[in-house]
PDB file of C-alpha atoms in Angstrom:
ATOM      1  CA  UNK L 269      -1.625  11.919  -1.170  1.00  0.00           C
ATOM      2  CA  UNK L 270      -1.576   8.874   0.630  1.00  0.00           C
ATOM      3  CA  UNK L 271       1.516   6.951   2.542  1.00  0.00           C
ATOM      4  CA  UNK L 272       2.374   3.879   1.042  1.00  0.00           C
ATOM      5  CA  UNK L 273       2.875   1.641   4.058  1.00  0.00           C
ATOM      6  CA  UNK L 274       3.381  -1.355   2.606  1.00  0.00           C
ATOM      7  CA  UNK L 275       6.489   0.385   0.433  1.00  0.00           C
ATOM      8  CA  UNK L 276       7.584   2.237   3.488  1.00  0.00           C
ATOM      9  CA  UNK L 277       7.587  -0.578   5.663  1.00  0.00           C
ATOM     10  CA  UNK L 278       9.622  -2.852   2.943  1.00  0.00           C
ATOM     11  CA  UNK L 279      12.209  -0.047   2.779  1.00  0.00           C
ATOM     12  CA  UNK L 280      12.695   0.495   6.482  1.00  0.00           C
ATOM     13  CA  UNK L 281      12.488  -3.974   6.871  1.00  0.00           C
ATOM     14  CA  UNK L 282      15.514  -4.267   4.183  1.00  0.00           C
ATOM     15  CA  UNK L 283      17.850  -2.209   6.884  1.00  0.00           C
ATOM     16  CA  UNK L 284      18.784  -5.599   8.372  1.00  0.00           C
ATOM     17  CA  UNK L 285      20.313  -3.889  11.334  1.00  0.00           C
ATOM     18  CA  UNK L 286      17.949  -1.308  11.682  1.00  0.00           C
ATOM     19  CA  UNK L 287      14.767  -2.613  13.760  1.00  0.00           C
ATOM     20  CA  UNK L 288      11.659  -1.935  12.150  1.00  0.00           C
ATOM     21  CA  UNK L 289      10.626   1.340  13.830  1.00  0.00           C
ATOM     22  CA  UNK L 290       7.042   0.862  15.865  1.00  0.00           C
ATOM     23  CA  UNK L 291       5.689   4.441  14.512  1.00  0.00           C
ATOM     24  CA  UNK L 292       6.120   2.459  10.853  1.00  0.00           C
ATOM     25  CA  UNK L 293       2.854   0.283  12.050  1.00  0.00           C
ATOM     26  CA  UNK L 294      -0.312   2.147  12.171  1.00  0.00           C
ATOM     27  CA  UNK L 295      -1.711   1.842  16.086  1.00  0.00           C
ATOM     28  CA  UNK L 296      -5.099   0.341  16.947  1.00  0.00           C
ATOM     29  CA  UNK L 297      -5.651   3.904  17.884  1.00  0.00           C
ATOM     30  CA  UNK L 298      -5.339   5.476  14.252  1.00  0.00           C
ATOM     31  CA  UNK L 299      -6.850   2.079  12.611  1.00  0.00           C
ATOM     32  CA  UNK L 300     -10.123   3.137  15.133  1.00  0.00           C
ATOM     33  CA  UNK L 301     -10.252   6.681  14.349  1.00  0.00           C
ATOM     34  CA  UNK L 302     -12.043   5.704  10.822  1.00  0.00           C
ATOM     35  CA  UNK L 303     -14.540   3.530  12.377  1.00  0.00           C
ATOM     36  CA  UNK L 304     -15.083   6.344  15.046  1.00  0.00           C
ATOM     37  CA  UNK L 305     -18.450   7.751  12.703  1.00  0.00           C
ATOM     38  CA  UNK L 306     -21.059   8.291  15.040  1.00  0.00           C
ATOM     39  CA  UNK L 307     -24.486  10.358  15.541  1.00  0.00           C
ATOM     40  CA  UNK L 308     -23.892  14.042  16.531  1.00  0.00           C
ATOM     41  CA  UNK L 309     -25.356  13.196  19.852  1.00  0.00           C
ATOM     42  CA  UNK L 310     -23.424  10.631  21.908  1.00  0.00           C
ATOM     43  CA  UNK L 311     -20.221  12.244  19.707  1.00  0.00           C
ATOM     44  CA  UNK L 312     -17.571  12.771  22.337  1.00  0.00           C
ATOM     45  CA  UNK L 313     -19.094   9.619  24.432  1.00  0.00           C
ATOM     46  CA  UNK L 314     -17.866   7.310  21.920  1.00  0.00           C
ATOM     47  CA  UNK L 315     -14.703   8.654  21.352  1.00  0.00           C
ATOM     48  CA  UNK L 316     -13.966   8.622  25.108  1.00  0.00           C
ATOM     49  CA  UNK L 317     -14.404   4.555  25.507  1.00  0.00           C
ATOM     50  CA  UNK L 318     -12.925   4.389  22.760  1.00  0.00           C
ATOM     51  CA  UNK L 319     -10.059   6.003  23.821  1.00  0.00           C
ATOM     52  CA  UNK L 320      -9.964   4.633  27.249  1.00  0.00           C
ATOM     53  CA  UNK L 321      -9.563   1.035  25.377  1.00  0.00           C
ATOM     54  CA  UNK L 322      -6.381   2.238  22.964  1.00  0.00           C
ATOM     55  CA  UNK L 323      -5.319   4.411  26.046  1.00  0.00           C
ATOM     56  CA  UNK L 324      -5.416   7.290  24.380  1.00  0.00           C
ATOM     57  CA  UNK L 325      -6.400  10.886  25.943  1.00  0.00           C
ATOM     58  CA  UNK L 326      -9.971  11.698  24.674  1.00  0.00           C
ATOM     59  CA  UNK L 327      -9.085  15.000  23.019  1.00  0.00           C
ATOM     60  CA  UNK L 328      -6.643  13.021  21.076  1.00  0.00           C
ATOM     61  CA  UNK L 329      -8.995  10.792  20.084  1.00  0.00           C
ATOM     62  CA  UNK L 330     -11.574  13.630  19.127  1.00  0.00           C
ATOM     63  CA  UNK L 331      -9.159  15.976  17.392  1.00  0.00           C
ATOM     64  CA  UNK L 332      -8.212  13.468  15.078  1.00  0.00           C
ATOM     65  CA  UNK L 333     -11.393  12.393  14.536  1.00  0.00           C
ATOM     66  CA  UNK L 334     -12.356  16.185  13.901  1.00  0.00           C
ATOM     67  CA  UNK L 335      -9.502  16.036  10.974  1.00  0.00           C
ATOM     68  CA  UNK L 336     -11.462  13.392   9.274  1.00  0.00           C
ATOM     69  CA  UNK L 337     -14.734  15.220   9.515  1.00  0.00           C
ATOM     70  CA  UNK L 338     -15.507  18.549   8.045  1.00  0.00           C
ATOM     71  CA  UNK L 339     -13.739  21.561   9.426  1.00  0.00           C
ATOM     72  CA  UNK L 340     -16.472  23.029  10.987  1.00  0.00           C
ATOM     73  CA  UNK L 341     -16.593  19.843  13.375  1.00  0.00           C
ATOM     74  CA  UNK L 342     -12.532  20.263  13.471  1.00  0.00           C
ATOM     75  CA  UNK L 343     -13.054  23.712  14.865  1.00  0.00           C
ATOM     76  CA  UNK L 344     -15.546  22.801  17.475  1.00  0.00           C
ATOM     77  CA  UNK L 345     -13.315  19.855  19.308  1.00  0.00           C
ATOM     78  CA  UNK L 346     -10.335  22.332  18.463  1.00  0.00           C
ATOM     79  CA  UNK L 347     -11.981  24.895  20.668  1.00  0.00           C
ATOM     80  CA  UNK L 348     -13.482  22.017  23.307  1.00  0.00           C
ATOM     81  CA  UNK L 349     -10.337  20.093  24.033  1.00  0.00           C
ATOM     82  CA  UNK L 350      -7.005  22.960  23.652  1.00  0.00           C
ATOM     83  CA  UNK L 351      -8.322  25.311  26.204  1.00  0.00           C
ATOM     84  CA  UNK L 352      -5.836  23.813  28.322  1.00  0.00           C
ATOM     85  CA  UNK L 353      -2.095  25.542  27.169  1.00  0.00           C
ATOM     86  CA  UNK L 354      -0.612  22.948  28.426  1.00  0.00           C
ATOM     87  CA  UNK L 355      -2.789  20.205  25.921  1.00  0.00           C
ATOM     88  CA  UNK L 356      -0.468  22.706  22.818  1.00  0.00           C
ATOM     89  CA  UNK L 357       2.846  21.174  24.492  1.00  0.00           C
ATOM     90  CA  UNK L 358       2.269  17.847  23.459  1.00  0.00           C
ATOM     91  CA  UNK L 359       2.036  19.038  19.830  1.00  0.00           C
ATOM     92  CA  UNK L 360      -0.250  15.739  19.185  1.00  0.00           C
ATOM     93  CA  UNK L 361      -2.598  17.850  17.306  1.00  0.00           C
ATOM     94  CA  UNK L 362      -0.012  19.753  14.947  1.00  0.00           C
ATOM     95  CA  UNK L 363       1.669  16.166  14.147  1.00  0.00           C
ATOM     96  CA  UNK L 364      -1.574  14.622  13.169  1.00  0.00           C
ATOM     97  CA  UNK L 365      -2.644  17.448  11.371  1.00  0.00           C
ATOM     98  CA  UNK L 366       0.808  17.947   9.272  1.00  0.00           C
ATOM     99  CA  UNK L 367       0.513  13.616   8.720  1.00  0.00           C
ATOM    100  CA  UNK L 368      -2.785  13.816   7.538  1.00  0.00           C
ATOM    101  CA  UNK L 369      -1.857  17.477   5.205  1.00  0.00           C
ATOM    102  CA  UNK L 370      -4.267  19.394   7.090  1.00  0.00           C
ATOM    103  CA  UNK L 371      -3.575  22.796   6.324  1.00  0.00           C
ATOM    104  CA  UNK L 372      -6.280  24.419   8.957  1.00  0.00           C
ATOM    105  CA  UNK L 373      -5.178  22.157  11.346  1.00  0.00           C
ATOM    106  CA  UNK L 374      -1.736  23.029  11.435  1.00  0.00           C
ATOM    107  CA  UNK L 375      -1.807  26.529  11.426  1.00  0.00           C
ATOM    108  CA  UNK L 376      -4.957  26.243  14.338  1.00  0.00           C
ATOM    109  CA  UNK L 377      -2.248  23.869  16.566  1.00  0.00           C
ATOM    110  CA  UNK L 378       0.089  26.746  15.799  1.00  0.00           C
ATOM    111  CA  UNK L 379      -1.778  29.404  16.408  1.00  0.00           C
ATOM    112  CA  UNK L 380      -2.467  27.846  19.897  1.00  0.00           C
ATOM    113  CA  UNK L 381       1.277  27.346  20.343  1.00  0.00           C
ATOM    114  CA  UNK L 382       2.390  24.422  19.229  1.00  0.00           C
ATOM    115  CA  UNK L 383       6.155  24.126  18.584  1.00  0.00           C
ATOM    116  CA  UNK L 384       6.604  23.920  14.920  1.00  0.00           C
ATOM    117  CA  UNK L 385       9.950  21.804  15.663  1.00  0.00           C
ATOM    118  CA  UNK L 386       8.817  19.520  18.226  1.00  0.00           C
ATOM    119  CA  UNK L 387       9.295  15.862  17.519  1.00  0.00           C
ATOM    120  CA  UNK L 388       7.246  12.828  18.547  1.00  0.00           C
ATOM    121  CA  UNK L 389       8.757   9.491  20.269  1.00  0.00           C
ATOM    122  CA  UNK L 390      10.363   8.667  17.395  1.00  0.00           C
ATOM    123  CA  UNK L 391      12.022  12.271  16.525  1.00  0.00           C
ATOM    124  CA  UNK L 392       9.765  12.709  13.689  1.00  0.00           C
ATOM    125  CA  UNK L 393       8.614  16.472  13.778  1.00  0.00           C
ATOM    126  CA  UNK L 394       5.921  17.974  11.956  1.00  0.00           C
ATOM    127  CA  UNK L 395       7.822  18.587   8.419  1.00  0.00           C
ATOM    128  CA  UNK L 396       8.828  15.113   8.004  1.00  0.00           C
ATOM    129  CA  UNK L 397       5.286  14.029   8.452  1.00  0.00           C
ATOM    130  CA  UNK L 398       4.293  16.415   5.893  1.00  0.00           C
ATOM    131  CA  UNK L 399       7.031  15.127   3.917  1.00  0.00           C
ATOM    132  CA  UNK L 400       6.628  11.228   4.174  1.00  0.00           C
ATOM    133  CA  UNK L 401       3.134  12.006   3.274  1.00  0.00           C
ATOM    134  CA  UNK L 402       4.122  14.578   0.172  1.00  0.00           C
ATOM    135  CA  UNK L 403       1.550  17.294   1.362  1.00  0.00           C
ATOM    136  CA  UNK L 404       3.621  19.779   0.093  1.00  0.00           C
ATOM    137  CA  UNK L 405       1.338  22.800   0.621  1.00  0.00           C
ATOM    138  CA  UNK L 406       1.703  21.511   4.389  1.00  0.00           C
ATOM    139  CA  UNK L 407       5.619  21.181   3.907  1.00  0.00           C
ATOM    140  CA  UNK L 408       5.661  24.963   2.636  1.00  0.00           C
ATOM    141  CA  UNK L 409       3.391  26.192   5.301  1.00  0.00           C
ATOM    142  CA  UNK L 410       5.645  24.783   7.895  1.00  0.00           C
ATOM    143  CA  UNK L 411       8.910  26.184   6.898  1.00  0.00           C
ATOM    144  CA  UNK L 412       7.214  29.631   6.542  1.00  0.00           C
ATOM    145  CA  UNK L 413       6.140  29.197  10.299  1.00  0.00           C
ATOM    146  CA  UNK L 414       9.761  27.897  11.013  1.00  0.00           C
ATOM    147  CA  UNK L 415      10.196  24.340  10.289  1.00  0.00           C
ATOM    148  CA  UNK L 416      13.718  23.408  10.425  1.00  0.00           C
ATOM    149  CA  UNK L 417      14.326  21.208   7.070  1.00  0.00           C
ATOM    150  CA  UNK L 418      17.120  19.585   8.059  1.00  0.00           C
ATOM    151  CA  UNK L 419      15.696  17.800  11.586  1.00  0.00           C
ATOM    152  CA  UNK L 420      16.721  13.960  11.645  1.00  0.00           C
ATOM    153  CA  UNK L 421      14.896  11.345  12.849  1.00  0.00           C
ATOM    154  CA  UNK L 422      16.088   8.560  15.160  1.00  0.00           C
ATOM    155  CA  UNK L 423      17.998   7.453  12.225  1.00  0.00           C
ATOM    156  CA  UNK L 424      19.448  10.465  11.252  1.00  0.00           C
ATOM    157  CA  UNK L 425      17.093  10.852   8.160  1.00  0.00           C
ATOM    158  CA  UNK L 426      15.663  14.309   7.473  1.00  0.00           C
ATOM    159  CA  UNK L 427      12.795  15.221   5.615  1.00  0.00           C
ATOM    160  CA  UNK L 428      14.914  14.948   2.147  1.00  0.00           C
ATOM    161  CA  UNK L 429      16.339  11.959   2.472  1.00  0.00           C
ATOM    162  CA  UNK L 430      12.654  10.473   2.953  1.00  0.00           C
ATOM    163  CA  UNK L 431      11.375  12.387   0.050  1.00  0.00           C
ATOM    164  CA  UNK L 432      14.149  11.015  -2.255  1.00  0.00           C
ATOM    165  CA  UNK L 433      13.591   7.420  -0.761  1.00  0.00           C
ATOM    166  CA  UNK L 434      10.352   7.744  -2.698  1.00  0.00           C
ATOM    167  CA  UNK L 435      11.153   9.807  -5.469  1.00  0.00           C
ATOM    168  CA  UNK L 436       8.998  12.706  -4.072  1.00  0.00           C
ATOM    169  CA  UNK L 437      10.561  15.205  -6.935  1.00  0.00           C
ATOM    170  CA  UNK L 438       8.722  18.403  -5.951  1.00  0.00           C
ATOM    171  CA  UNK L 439       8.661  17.834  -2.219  1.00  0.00           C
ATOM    172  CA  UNK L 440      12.330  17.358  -2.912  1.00  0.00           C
ATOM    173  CA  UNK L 441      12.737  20.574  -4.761  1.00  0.00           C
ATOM    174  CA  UNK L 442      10.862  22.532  -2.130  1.00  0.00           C
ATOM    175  CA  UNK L 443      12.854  21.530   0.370  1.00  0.00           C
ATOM    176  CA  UNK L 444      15.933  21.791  -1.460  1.00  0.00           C
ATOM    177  CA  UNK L 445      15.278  25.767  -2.085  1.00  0.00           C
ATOM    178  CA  UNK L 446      14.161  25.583   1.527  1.00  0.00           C
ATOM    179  CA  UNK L 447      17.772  24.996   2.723  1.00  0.00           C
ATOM    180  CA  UNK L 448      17.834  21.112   3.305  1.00  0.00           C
ATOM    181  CA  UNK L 449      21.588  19.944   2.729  1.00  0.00           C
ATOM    182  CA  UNK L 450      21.673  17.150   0.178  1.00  0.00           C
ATOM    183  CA  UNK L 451      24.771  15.711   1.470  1.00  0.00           C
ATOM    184  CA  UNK L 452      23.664  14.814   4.739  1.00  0.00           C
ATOM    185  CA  UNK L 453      24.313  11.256   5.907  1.00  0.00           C
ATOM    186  CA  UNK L 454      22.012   8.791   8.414  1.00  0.00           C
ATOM    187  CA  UNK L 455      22.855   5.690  10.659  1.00  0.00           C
ATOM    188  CA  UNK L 456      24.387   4.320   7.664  1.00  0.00           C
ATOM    189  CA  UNK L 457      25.690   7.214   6.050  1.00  0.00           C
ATOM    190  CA  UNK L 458      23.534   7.013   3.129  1.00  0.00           C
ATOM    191  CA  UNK L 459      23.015  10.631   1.812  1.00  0.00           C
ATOM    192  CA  UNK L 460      19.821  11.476  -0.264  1.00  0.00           C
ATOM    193  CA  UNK L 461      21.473  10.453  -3.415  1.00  0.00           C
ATOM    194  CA  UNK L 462      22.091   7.326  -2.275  1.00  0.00           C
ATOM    195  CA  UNK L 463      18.468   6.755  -0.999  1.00  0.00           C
ATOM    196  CA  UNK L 464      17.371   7.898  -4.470  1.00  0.00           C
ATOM    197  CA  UNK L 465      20.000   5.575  -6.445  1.00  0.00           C
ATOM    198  CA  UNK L 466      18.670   2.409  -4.372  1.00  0.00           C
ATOM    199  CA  UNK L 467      15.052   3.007  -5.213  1.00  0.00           C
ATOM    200  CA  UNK L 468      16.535   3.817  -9.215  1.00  0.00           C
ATOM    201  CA  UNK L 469      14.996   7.378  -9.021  1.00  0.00           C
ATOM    202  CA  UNK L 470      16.852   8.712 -11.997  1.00  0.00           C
ATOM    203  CA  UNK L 471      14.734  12.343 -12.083  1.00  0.00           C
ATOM    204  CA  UNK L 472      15.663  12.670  -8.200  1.00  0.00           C
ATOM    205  CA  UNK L 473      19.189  11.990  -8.472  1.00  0.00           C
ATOM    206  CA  UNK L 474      19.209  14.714 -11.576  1.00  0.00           C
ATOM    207  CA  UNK L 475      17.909  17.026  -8.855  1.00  0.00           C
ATOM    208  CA  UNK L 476      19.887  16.178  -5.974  1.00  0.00           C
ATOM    209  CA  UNK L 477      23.225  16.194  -8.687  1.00  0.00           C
ATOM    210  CA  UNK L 478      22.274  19.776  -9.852  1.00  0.00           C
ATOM    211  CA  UNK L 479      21.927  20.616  -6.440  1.00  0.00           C
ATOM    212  CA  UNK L 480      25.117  20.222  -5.830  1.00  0.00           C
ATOM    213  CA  UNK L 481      25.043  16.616  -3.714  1.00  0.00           C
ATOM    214  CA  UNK L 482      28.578  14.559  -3.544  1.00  0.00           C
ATOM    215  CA  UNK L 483      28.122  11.522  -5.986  1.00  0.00           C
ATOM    216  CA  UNK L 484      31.528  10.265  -4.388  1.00  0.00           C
ATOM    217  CA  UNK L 485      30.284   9.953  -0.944  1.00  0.00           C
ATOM    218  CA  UNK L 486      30.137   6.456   0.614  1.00  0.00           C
ATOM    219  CA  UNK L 487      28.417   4.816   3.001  1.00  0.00           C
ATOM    220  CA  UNK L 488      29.905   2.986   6.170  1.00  0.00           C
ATOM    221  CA  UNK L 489      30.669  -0.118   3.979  1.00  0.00           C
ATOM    222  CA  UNK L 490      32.652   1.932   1.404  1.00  0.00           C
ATOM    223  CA  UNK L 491      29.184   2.116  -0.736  1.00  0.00           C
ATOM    224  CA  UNK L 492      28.735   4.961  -3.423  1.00  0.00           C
ATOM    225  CA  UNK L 493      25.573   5.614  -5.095  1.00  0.00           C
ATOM    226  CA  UNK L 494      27.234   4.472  -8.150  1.00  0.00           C
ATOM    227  CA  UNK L 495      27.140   0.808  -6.505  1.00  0.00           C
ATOM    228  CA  UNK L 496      24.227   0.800  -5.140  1.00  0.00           C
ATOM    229  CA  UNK L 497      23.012   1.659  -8.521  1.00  0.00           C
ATOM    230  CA  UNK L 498      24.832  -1.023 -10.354  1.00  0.00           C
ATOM    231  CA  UNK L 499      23.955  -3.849  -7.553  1.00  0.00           C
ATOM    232  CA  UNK L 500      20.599  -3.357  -8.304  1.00  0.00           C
ATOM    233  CA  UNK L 501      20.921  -3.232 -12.411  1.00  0.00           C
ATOM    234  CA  UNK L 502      19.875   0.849 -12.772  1.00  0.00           C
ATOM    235  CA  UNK L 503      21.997   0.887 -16.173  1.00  0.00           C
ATOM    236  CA  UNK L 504      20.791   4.274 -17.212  1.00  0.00           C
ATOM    237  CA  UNK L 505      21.653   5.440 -13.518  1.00  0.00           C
ATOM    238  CA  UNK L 506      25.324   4.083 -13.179  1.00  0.00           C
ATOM    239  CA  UNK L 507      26.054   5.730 -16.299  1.00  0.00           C
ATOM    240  CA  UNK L 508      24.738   8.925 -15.049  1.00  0.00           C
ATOM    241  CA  UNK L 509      26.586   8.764 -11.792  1.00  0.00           C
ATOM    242  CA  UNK L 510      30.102   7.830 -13.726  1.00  0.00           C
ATOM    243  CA  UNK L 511      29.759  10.459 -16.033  1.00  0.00           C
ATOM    244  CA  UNK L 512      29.315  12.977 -12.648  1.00  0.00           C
ATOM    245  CA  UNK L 513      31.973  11.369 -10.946  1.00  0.00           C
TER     246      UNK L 513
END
């Protein structure tokens, strides 16, 4: 399934005192990799200029173009470009694949040794790629191999909070039986149910409710789901969260 980046970027830009996050804003290096089709021959050429101008590392470049090519292809730069241990550690590969919900990729970056837990720049790790994406086959595979489910990102949001933000309700439920706490808070102490009563995700906040998350809990301005609900005009949603107060 797709990322919505025009919805994820609006939710992120209506923070006011968050800064719009850079990772939010695809790169000229991932807007290249889909114009990165070449001949067999001349293959790894192209992607090296090409990475040379984004000033990327080649086997970046190649590995992700590998994920949008046919596995076999995948296997071949996989092989080409990770003979180097050290090439694991930066856990590009197993972040790219988990993004994209690449199952063979991730378990091929593992199987090489890539840290299941490791985060990027922006303390995204692989799960709440997976999740922000809703691959949840790539989600489950994860926390089999380890994932912790309740990581947090720069701004304190895990995996769930993401997944109720947009009203992800069986990525939700996965990680929920996973082990993710539903009453964690971010920066601005907005716990999932909160996340899910802004975007008026009445089937999420059933969920998160029957799983036991605070409807009481406010935010750093004194801001309960409940409000948030009513501010926006989610009737059928403030009613909910007064009769579970």
């Amino acid at each position: 399934m797709a990322v919505n980046l025009d919805s994820t970027w609006a939710l992120r830009a209506e923070r006011s005192l968050m800064p719009l996050p850079v990772h939010s804003v695809p790169s000229l290096a991932l807007m290249s990799f889909k114009t990165l089709i070449a001949a067999e021959e001349g293959f790894i050429r192209l992607a090296e200029n090409v990475a040379a101008n984004v000033r990327n590392p080649p086997d970046i470049v190649s590995f992700a173009q590998a994920i949008e090519e046919d596995v076999g292809r995948f296997r071949e730069i996989f092989r080409e470009t990770l003979q180097d241990p050290t090439l694991a550690n930066l856990n590009t590969p197993l972040l790219r694949a988990a993004r994209e919900g690449h199952i063979n990729g991730v378990i091929m970056a593992l199987e090489k040794g890539a840290d299941v837990n490791l985060a990027d720049a922006y303390e995204w790790a692989a799960l709440m790629h997976a999740a922000i994406g809703d691959h949840k086959e790539t989600a489950a595979l994860l926390i089999e191999k380890g994932a912790d489910v309740n990581l947090a990102d720069e701004y304190e949001e895990t995996a769930l909070m993401n997944a109720a933000e947009r009203d992800y309700i069986e990525m939700a439920a996965l990680l929920i039986e996973s082990g993710a706490d539903v009453n964690l808070a971010d920066a601005y102490e907005w716990t999932a149910l909160i996340h899910a009563a802004r975007g008026g995700h009445i089937k999420m906040i059933e969920l998160l409710i029957e799983s036991g998350a605070d409807v009481n809990s406010a935010d750093i301005y004194g801001d309960t789901a409940l409000m948030h609900a009513a501010e926006r005009g989610y009737r059928d949603i403030e009613e909910m969260l007064r009769r579970n107060s």
